Coordinates of C-alpha atoms and ligand atoms in Angstrom, one line a residue:
X14 CA -70.4 180.5 57.8
X15 CA -68.9 180.8 54.4
X16 CA -65.3 182.1 54.7
X17 CA -64.8 185.5 53.1
X18 CA -61.6 184.5 51.5
X19 CA -60.6 181.8 49.1
X20 CA -57.2 180.3 48.9
X21 CA -55.5 179.7 45.5
X22 CA -52.6 177.2 45.4
X23 CA -50.3 175.9 42.7
X24 CA -47.5 173.4 43.3
X25 CA -44.1 173.1 41.7
X26 CA -42.9 169.5 42.2
X27 CA -39.4 168.3 41.5
X28 CA -39.0 164.6 40.9
X29 CA -35.6 162.9 40.6
X30 CA -35.7 160.6 37.7
X31 CA -34.6 157.0 38.2
X32 CA -31.8 156.8 35.7
X33 CA -28.5 154.9 36.0
X34 CA -26.4 157.8 34.9
X35 CA -26.7 161.6 35.2
X36 CA -28.5 163.8 32.7
X37 CA -25.5 165.0 30.6
X38 CA -22.6 162.8 31.5
X39 CA -21.8 159.2 32.3
X40 CA -21.4 159.6 36.1
X41 CA -23.6 157.4 38.2
X42 CA -26.8 159.0 39.5
X43 CA -26.9 156.7 42.5
X44 CA -27.9 158.2 45.9
X45 CA -25.7 157.9 49.0
X46 CA -22.2 157.4 47.5
X47 CA -19.3 159.0 49.4
X48 CA -19.1 162.7 48.7
X49 CA -17.7 163.9 45.4
X50 CA -17.0 160.4 44.0
X51 CA -19.6 160.6 41.2
X52 CA -18.2 163.6 39.4
X53 CA -16.4 164.4 36.1
X54 CA -15.4 167.4 34.1
X55 CA -18.9 167.8 32.6
X56 CA -20.9 167.8 35.8
X57 CA -18.2 169.9 37.6
X58 CA -18.4 172.4 34.8
X59 CA -14.8 172.4 33.7
X60 CA -14.2 174.7 30.8
X61 CA -14.5 173.0 27.4
X62 CA -16.3 169.9 28.7
X63 CA -19.4 169.2 26.7
X64 CA -22.7 167.8 27.9
X65 CA -24.5 165.0 26.0
X66 CA -28.2 164.4 26.8
X67 CA -29.1 161.0 28.4
X68 CA -31.9 159.6 26.2
X69 CA -33.5 157.9 29.2
X70 CA -34.2 161.3 30.7
X71 CA -36.5 162.1 27.7
X72 CA -38.0 158.6 27.8
X73 CA -39.0 159.0 31.5
X74 CA -40.3 162.5 31.0
X75 CA -42.4 161.4 28.1
X76 CA -44.0 158.8 30.3
X77 CA -45.3 161.3 32.8
X78 CA -46.1 163.8 30.1
X79 CA -48.3 161.3 28.3
X80 CA -49.8 160.0 31.6
X81 CA -50.9 163.5 32.4
X82 CA -52.4 164.2 28.9
X83 CA -49.8 166.9 28.1
X84 CA -49.0 168.0 24.6
X85 CA -45.5 166.8 23.7
X86 CA -43.3 169.2 21.9
X87 CA -41.6 167.5 19.0
X88 CA -38.7 170.0 19.1
X89 CA -37.8 171.3 22.5
X90 CA -34.9 173.3 23.8
X91 CA -32.6 173.5 26.8
X92 CA -31.8 176.8 28.5
X93 CA -29.3 178.0 31.0
X94 CA -30.7 179.4 34.3
X95 CA -28.0 181.5 35.7
X96 CA -27.4 182.0 39.4
X97 CA -24.5 181.8 41.8
X98 CA -24.4 179.2 44.5
X99 CA -21.5 177.3 46.1
X100 CA -23.0 174.0 45.1
X101 CA -23.5 175.0 41.5
X102 CA -20.0 174.9 40.0
X103 CA -21.1 175.8 36.4
X104 CA -22.8 179.0 37.6
X105 CA -25.9 177.9 35.8
X106 CA -28.4 175.1 35.8
X107 CA -29.4 173.4 32.5
X108 CA -33.2 173.6 32.4
X109 CA -36.0 174.2 30.0
X110 CA -37.6 177.5 29.8
X111 CA -39.5 178.7 26.8
X112 CA -39.9 175.4 25.1
X113 CA -40.5 172.7 27.7
X114 CA -41.1 169.1 26.5
X115 CA -44.6 168.8 28.0
X116 CA -47.3 171.4 28.3
X117 CA -51.1 171.8 29.0
X118 CA -52.0 168.5 30.6
X119 CA -54.1 167.5 33.6
X120 CA -54.3 165.0 36.4
X121 CA -57.4 163.8 38.3
X122 CA -57.2 163.7 42.1
X123 CA -59.5 162.1 44.6
X124 CA -60.7 164.3 47.5
X125 CA -61.6 163.2 51.0
X126 CA -65.3 162.8 50.1
X127 CA -64.4 160.6 47.1
X128 CA -65.1 163.3 44.5
X129 CA -62.7 163.6 41.6
X130 CA -61.1 167.0 40.9
X131 CA -59.2 167.8 37.7
X132 CA -56.1 169.8 38.2
X133 CA -54.3 171.5 35.3
X134 CA -50.6 170.8 34.6
X135 CA -49.1 173.9 33.1
X136 CA -45.8 172.2 32.1
X137 CA -43.4 169.4 32.8
X138 CA -39.8 170.2 31.9
X139 CA -36.4 168.5 32.3
X140 CA -33.5 169.9 34.2
X141 CA -30.5 169.0 36.3
X142 CA -30.0 169.1 40.0
X143 CA -27.4 171.1 41.8
X144 CA -25.0 169.8 44.4
X145 CA -25.5 169.8 48.1
X146 CA -24.1 172.1 50.8
X147 CA -23.7 170.5 54.1
X148 CA -23.6 173.0 56.9
X149 CA -21.4 171.6 59.7
X150 CA -20.9 173.5 63.0
X151 CA -17.2 172.4 63.3
X152 CA -15.8 172.8 59.8
X153 CA -18.0 175.4 58.2
X154 CA -19.8 174.4 55.0
X155 CA -18.9 171.3 53.0
X156 CA -20.0 170.8 49.4
X157 CA -20.9 167.4 47.9
X158 CA -21.2 167.6 44.1
X159 CA -22.5 164.0 43.5
X160 CA -26.0 165.4 42.8
X161 CA -24.8 167.9 40.2
X162 CA -26.3 166.9 36.9
X163 CA -28.7 164.3 38.3
X164 CA -31.8 164.5 36.2
X165 CA -35.0 166.1 37.5
X166 CA -38.3 166.9 36.1
X167 CA -40.3 169.9 37.3
X168 CA -44.1 169.5 37.3
X169 CA -45.8 172.8 37.5
X170 CA -49.5 172.8 38.2
X171 CA -52.0 175.5 37.3
X172 CA -53.3 177.5 40.3
X173 CA -56.3 175.1 40.5
X174 CA -56.0 174.0 44.1
X175 CA -58.3 175.6 46.7
X176 CA -57.2 174.3 50.1
X177 CA -54.3 172.7 51.8
X178 CA -56.1 169.4 51.8
X179 CA -56.5 169.6 48.0
X180 CA -52.8 170.3 47.7
X181 CA -52.1 167.3 49.9
X182 CA -54.2 165.0 47.7
X183 CA -52.6 166.4 44.6
X184 CA -49.1 165.7 46.0
X185 CA -50.2 162.2 47.0
X186 CA -51.4 161.6 43.5
X187 CA -48.2 162.8 41.9
X188 CA -46.2 160.6 44.2
X189 CA -48.3 157.6 43.4
X190 CA -48.2 158.4 39.7
X191 CA -44.4 158.7 39.5
X192 CA -44.0 155.4 41.4
X193 CA -46.5 153.6 39.1
X194 CA -44.7 154.9 36.1
X195 CA -41.4 153.8 37.6
X196 CA -39.7 157.1 36.9
X197 CA -39.0 158.2 40.5
X198 CA -39.0 156.5 43.9
X199 CA -41.1 159.3 45.4
X200 CA -39.1 159.6 48.7
X201 CA -39.9 163.0 50.2
X202 CA -37.6 162.6 53.2
X203 CA -34.6 161.8 51.0
X204 CA -35.6 164.5 48.6
X205 CA -36.1 162.5 45.5
X206 CA -39.5 164.2 45.4
X207 CA -39.6 167.9 46.5
X208 CA -42.4 170.4 46.5
X209 CA -42.6 174.2 46.5
X210 CA -46.1 175.6 47.2
X211 CA -47.3 178.8 45.8
X212 CA -50.3 180.4 47.6
X213 CA -52.4 183.5 47.5
X214 CA -55.8 184.4 48.8
X215 CA -58.6 186.5 47.3
X216 CA -62.0 187.7 48.4
X217 CA -64.6 185.0 47.5
X218 CA -66.1 185.8 44.1
X219 CA -63.0 187.7 42.9
X220 CA -61.7 186.5 39.6
X221 CA -58.2 188.0 39.6
X222 CA -55.5 186.3 41.5
X223 CA -54.0 187.8 44.7
X224 CA -50.2 188.2 45.2
X225 CA -48.6 184.9 45.9
X226 CA -45.8 183.7 48.1
X227 CA -43.8 180.6 47.5
X228 CA -43.0 178.3 50.4
X229 CA -40.0 176.0 50.3
X230 CA -38.6 173.2 52.5
X231 CA -41.7 171.1 52.5
X232 CA -40.3 167.6 52.9
X233 CA -43.4 165.8 54.1
X234 CA -47.1 165.7 53.3
X235 CA -47.8 167.0 56.8
X236 CA -45.5 169.9 56.4
X237 CA -47.1 170.8 53.1
X238 CA -50.6 171.0 54.6
X239 CA -49.4 172.7 57.8
X240 CA -47.4 175.3 56.0
X241 CA -50.2 176.2 53.6
X242 CA -52.7 176.5 56.5
X243 CA -50.3 178.8 58.3
X244 CA -49.6 180.9 55.2
X245 CA -53.2 181.3 54.2
X246 CA -54.0 182.6 57.7
X247 CA -51.0 185.0 57.4
X248 CA -52.3 186.4 54.1
X249 CA -55.8 186.8 55.4
X250 CA -54.5 188.7 58.5
X251 CA -52.5 191.0 56.3
X252 CA -55.4 191.7 54.0
X253 CA -57.9 192.2 56.9
X254 CA -55.5 194.7 58.4
X255 CA -55.6 196.6 55.1
X256 CA -52.0 195.6 54.2
X257 CA -50.5 194.0 51.1
X258 CA -48.9 190.6 50.8
X259 CA -45.2 190.8 49.8
X260 CA -44.3 188.8 46.7
X261 CA -41.5 186.6 48.2
X262 CA -40.1 183.2 48.9
X263 CA -40.6 181.9 52.4
X264 CA -39.2 178.9 54.3
X265 CA -41.3 176.5 56.4
X266 CA -39.8 176.1 59.8
X267 CA -41.3 172.8 61.1
X268 CA -39.9 173.3 64.6
X269 CA -41.6 176.7 65.1
X270 CA -44.5 175.7 62.8
X271 CA -44.3 179.0 60.9
X272 CA -43.1 180.3 57.6
X273 CA -40.5 183.1 57.5
X274 CA -39.0 185.2 54.7
X275 CA -36.1 183.7 52.8
X276 CA -35.6 186.2 50.0
X277 CA -37.7 188.5 47.9
X278 CA -38.9 186.5 45.0
X279 CA -36.5 186.7 42.0
X280 CA -38.3 187.1 38.7
X281 CA -37.6 185.1 35.6
X282 CA -35.4 187.9 34.2
X283 CA -33.2 187.8 37.2
X284 CA -32.0 184.4 36.0
X285 CA -30.9 185.7 32.6
X286 CA -32.2 182.6 30.9
X287 CA -30.7 181.9 27.5
X288 CA -30.7 179.0 25.1
X289 CA -28.1 176.3 26.0
X290 CA -25.5 176.5 23.2
X291 CA -23.8 173.2 24.0
X292 CA -26.9 171.0 23.5
X293 CA -28.8 170.3 20.3
X294 CA -32.6 170.6 20.4
X295 CA -34.5 167.5 21.6
X296 CA -36.3 166.0 18.8
X297 CA -39.0 163.5 19.6
X298 CA -40.5 161.4 16.8
X299 CA -44.1 160.2 16.6
X300 CA -42.9 156.6 16.8
X301 CA -41.1 157.3 20.1
X302 CA -44.2 158.9 21.6
X303 CA -46.5 156.0 20.5
X304 CA -44.1 153.4 21.8
X305 CA -44.0 155.1 25.2
X306 CA -47.8 155.6 25.2
X307 CA -48.4 151.9 24.4
X308 CA -46.2 150.8 27.3
X309 CA -47.9 153.0 29.9
X310 CA -49.4 151.0 32.8
X311 CA -53.0 151.4 33.9
X312 CA -53.0 154.5 36.2
X313 CA -53.8 154.3 39.9
X314 CA -57.2 156.0 39.9
X315 CA -58.5 154.0 37.0
X316 CA -57.2 150.9 38.5
X317 CA -59.0 151.6 41.7
X318 CA -62.2 152.2 39.8
X319 CA -61.8 148.9 38.0
X320 CA -61.1 147.0 41.3
X321 CA -64.5 148.3 42.5
X322 CA -66.4 147.3 39.5
X323 CA -64.6 144.1 38.4
X324 CA -64.0 142.6 41.9
X325 CA -66.9 144.2 43.8
X326 CA -64.5 145.6 46.4
X327 CA -65.4 148.4 48.7
X328 CA -63.8 151.7 47.6
X329 CA -61.7 151.7 50.7
X330 CA -60.1 148.3 49.9
X331 CA -59.6 149.3 46.3
X332 CA -57.7 152.4 47.4
X333 CA -55.5 150.6 49.8
X334 CA -54.6 147.8 47.3
X335 CA -53.9 150.3 44.5
X336 CA -51.7 152.5 46.6
X337 CA -48.6 150.6 45.3
X338 CA -48.5 149.0 41.9
X339 CA -46.8 145.9 43.2
X340 CA -49.5 145.3 45.7
X341 CA -52.3 145.8 43.2
X342 CA -50.5 143.4 40.8
X343 CA -50.3 140.9 43.6
X344 CA -54.0 141.2 44.4
X345 CA -54.9 140.5 40.8
X346 CA -52.5 137.5 40.7
X347 CA -54.1 136.0 43.8
X348 CA -57.6 136.4 42.3
X349 CA -56.5 134.8 39.1
X350 CA -55.1 131.9 41.1
X351 CA -58.4 131.2 42.8
X352 CA -59.9 127.9 41.6
X353 CA -63.4 129.1 42.3
X354 CA -63.3 132.8 42.0
X355 CA -66.2 134.8 43.5
X356 CA -66.7 138.3 44.9
X357 CA -66.7 136.8 48.4
X358 CA -63.3 135.2 47.8
X359 CA -62.0 138.4 46.2
X360 CA -62.9 140.2 49.4
X361 CA -61.2 137.6 51.4
X362 CA -58.0 138.0 49.3
X363 CA -58.3 141.7 49.9
X364 CA -58.7 141.3 53.7
X365 CA -55.6 139.0 53.8
X366 CA -53.5 141.5 51.8
X367 CA -54.6 144.5 53.7
X368 CA -53.9 143.0 57.1
X369 CA -51.3 140.2 57.0
X370 CA -49.4 140.9 53.8
X371 CA -49.2 144.7 54.3
X372 CA -48.1 144.1 57.9
X373 CA -45.2 142.0 56.7
X374 CA -44.3 144.5 54.0
X375 CA -44.3 147.2 56.7
X376 CA -41.8 145.3 58.7
X377 CA -39.4 145.0 55.8
X378 CA -36.4 147.3 55.9
X379 CA -35.6 147.2 52.2
X380 CA -36.8 149.8 49.7
X381 CA -38.0 147.3 47.2
X382 CA -41.3 145.8 48.0
X383 CA -40.8 142.0 48.3
X384 CA -44.1 140.2 48.8
X385 CA -43.4 137.2 51.1
X386 CA -45.4 134.5 49.5
X387 CA -46.4 133.6 46.0
X388 CA -50.0 134.6 45.0
X389 CA -51.0 130.9 44.5
X390 CA -50.3 130.2 48.2
X391 CA -52.3 133.1 49.4
X392 CA -55.1 132.0 47.1
X393 CA -54.9 128.5 48.7
X394 CA -55.2 129.9 52.2
X395 CA -58.2 131.8 51.2
X396 CA -59.9 128.8 49.6
X397 CA -59.1 126.5 52.4
X398 CA -60.8 129.0 54.8
X399 CA -63.7 129.7 52.5
X400 CA -64.4 126.0 52.0
X401 CA -64.3 125.6 55.8
X402 CA -61.4 123.2 55.7
X403 CA -59.7 125.4 58.3
X404 CA -60.8 128.0 60.7
X405 CA -59.5 131.6 60.6
X406 CA -57.1 130.8 63.5
X407 CA -55.6 127.9 61.7
X408 CA -55.5 129.9 58.5
X409 CA -53.3 132.4 60.2
X410 CA -51.0 129.7 61.4
X411 CA -50.8 128.1 57.9
X412 CA -50.2 131.5 56.4
X413 CA -47.3 132.2 58.8
X414 CA -45.8 128.8 58.0
X415 CA -46.2 129.2 54.3
X416 CA -44.3 132.5 54.5
X417 CA -41.6 131.0 56.6
X418 CA -41.0 127.7 54.8
X419 CA -42.3 128.5 51.3
X420 CA -44.4 125.4 51.4
X421 CA -47.9 125.3 49.9
X422 CA -50.8 125.7 52.4
X423 CA -52.5 122.5 51.3
X424 CA -49.3 120.5 51.9
X425 CA -48.9 122.1 55.3
X426 CA -52.4 121.2 56.3
X427 CA -52.1 117.6 55.2
X428 CA -48.7 117.3 56.8
X429 CA -49.8 118.6 60.2
X430 CA -53.4 117.2 60.2
X431 CA -54.8 120.7 60.6
X432 CA -58.1 120.3 58.7
X433 CA -61.1 121.6 60.5
X434 CA -62.9 119.1 62.6
X435 CA -66.6 118.5 61.8
X436 CA -66.8 115.4 63.9
X437 CA -70.1 116.0 65.6
X438 CA -69.7 113.4 68.4
X439 CA -66.4 114.9 69.6
X440 CA -67.7 118.5 69.3
X441 CA -70.8 117.6 71.4
X442 CA -68.4 116.4 74.1
X443 CA -66.6 119.7 74.1
X444 CA -69.9 121.5 74.2
X445 CA -71.0 119.5 77.2
X446 CA -67.8 120.4 79.0
X447 CA -68.1 124.1 78.3
X448 CA -71.7 124.2 79.3
X449 CA -71.0 122.4 82.6
X450 CA -68.1 124.8 83.4
X451 CA -69.9 128.1 82.7
X452 CA -73.4 127.8 84.3
X453 CA -73.4 131.6 84.8
X454 CA -72.9 132.4 81.1
X455 CA -75.4 129.8 80.2
X456 CA -77.9 131.5 82.6
X457 CA -77.2 134.8 81.0
X458 CA -77.8 133.4 77.6
X459 CA -81.1 131.9 78.6
X460 CA -82.3 135.1 80.2
X461 CA -82.1 136.7 76.7
X462 CA -78.5 137.9 76.5
X463 CA -77.9 136.2 73.2
X464 CA -74.4 137.6 72.8
X465 CA -73.2 135.4 75.7
X466 CA -73.2 132.6 73.0
X467 CA -70.1 134.1 71.5
X468 CA -68.1 133.5 74.6
X469 CA -69.2 129.8 74.8
X470 CA -68.4 129.3 71.1
X471 CA -65.0 130.8 71.8
X472 CA -64.4 128.3 74.7
X473 CA -65.3 125.3 72.6
X474 CA -63.0 126.5 69.8
X475 CA -60.2 127.0 72.3
X476 CA -60.6 123.5 73.6
X477 CA -60.4 122.2 70.0
X478 CA -57.2 124.2 69.5
X479 CA -58.9 126.2 66.8
X480 CA -59.7 123.2 64.7
X481 CA -63.4 123.0 65.3
X482 CA -65.7 124.3 62.6
X483 CA -67.1 127.5 64.3
X484 CA -70.4 127.4 62.4
X485 CA -71.1 123.8 63.5
X486 CA -70.1 124.6 67.1
X487 CA -72.5 127.6 67.2
X488 CA -75.3 125.3 65.9
X489 CA -74.6 122.6 68.4
X490 CA -74.5 125.0 71.3
X491 CA -77.8 126.6 70.2
X492 CA -79.4 123.2 70.1
X493 CA -77.9 122.2 73.4
X494 CA -79.1 125.3 75.2
X495 CA -82.6 125.1 73.7
X496 CA -83.2 121.5 74.8
X497 CA -83.2 122.3 78.4
X498 CA -85.0 125.6 78.0
X499 CA -88.6 124.4 78.2
X500 CA -88.5 122.6 81.6
X501 CA -86.5 125.4 83.3
X502 CA -88.5 128.4 82.2
X503 CA -91.9 129.2 83.6
Ligands
ADP77 P1 -43.3 182.3 39.0 O1 -43.0 183.1 37.7 O2 -43.4 183.2 40.2 O3 -42.5 181.1 39.1 P2 -45.4 180.9 37.7 O4 -46.4 181.6 36.9 O5 -44.3 180.2 37.0 O6 -44.8 181.9 38.8 O7 -46.2 179.9 38.6 C1 -45.5 179.1 39.5 C2 -46.5 178.3 40.3 O8 -47.3 179.2 41.1 C3 -47.5 177.5 39.5 O9 -47.7 176.3 40.1 C4 -48.8 178.4 39.5 O10 -49.9 177.6 39.4 C5 -48.7 179.0 40.8 N1 -49.3 180.4 40.9 C6 -49.2 181.4 40.0 N2 -49.8 182.4 40.4 C7 -50.4 182.2 41.5 C8 -51.2 182.9 42.5 N3 -51.6 184.1 42.3 N4 -51.6 182.2 43.6 C9 -51.3 180.9 43.8 N5 -50.5 180.2 43.0 C10 -50.1 180.8 41.9
ZN78 ZN1 -20.3 163.7 35.5
MG79 MG1 -42.0 179.7 37.5

């Protein structure tokens, strides 16, 4: 059954820019310092203190503006957004209003079924963060002003998303993009990437937009999806009952799994926006734009497509490898280090990274991705395995040792005499032992249960301590079991 209502969703995403210092003063923008240690007269809003724009804020905003195909305004303005809050000492937030730096772009997102959807970007503007109120049961409310003046961008999408799942993919894509561009670390839990979701519903076929609500407090991908699902159902119930949706801001309560009203939505005029008189207009030259454009990295979705065509990888592998730029770089470095590159070997490199390397990265505590062995060494492991010098079991051992000691895999194998054994005489002996010890399995194999062979191969490999060449063992076992076949059957 086709649902009668259609959801319309637009997201407003705030990303904290990775700058050393704040947007308008020289205070450190570092996260996690003791409260109120990163402050000065400018970010505390002392009278007479004058802000000066941090050039790096514009530089990083240009990166994402260009990566999302926005038009860059050569001459843009800052505005004051006025409101009272205890963690906003100036009484206003410096933002951009009428003339944001970037407008009218788009971003492609990949949906569950692999199709690509283009989502409009209405605007990307620069602004500053407010401080943080810490509500403590014992001592009332504390205020930490370290975050005051930390640079943010706000990325406002067009209302192009049609389901919670699309919103999820959009948010994922934004996170991946800001990380690829190196402009934000994309940490939803710590709040360096935040998302407010706007949603409305309308009868299918209707062109006009319904009344929207805005949901705040979405600090995980899961909450984003859940909150939107809840809110869409709530809107539908109201409309079905003949009611009207209130234009308001709501809060997602993850414990109760529901949204509840926070405040009636303030309109733009409530903020009394006016041009910031303390800052000159931001002027961006053509050269600056071209320099930033030329330095943009290949974007995640394109890179994924290239991995599929250039390396012959399955779409799944390409997606996993391109999730983080560092991992994708590593994959390419490993492939470049292969002495005899081939699609089979690329796939092996991919397998090793997706399992062993990502597992090790997952165990790391640090925020920076530190890949535990040089690409040349992983390439060697793959080649030694592909050339049947070592079995997959020994390959794992060699990999672990290479990670631990930093030694080259070929050196480890020579040192420890680990090369795969293809000594037929010795392998035949092992085959004889295993056949003699497992008459039942041999019987099953002969009665047509061909998968019993796997067990016997495994036994021989075990006896060889993983050093026997599995292909050769399989061949020898098949030969051995066939020889006796004619006299015993019929
Ligand atoms: P506001 O003035 O309430 O902030 P904006 O027009 O600035 O609204 O849009 C804010 C966000 O809400 C944008 O991401 C936009 O795509 C989205 N949006 C606007 N109207 C609707 C609607 N009727 N339904 C869903 N999302 C909407
Ligand atoms: Zn300061
Ligand atoms: Mg708005």
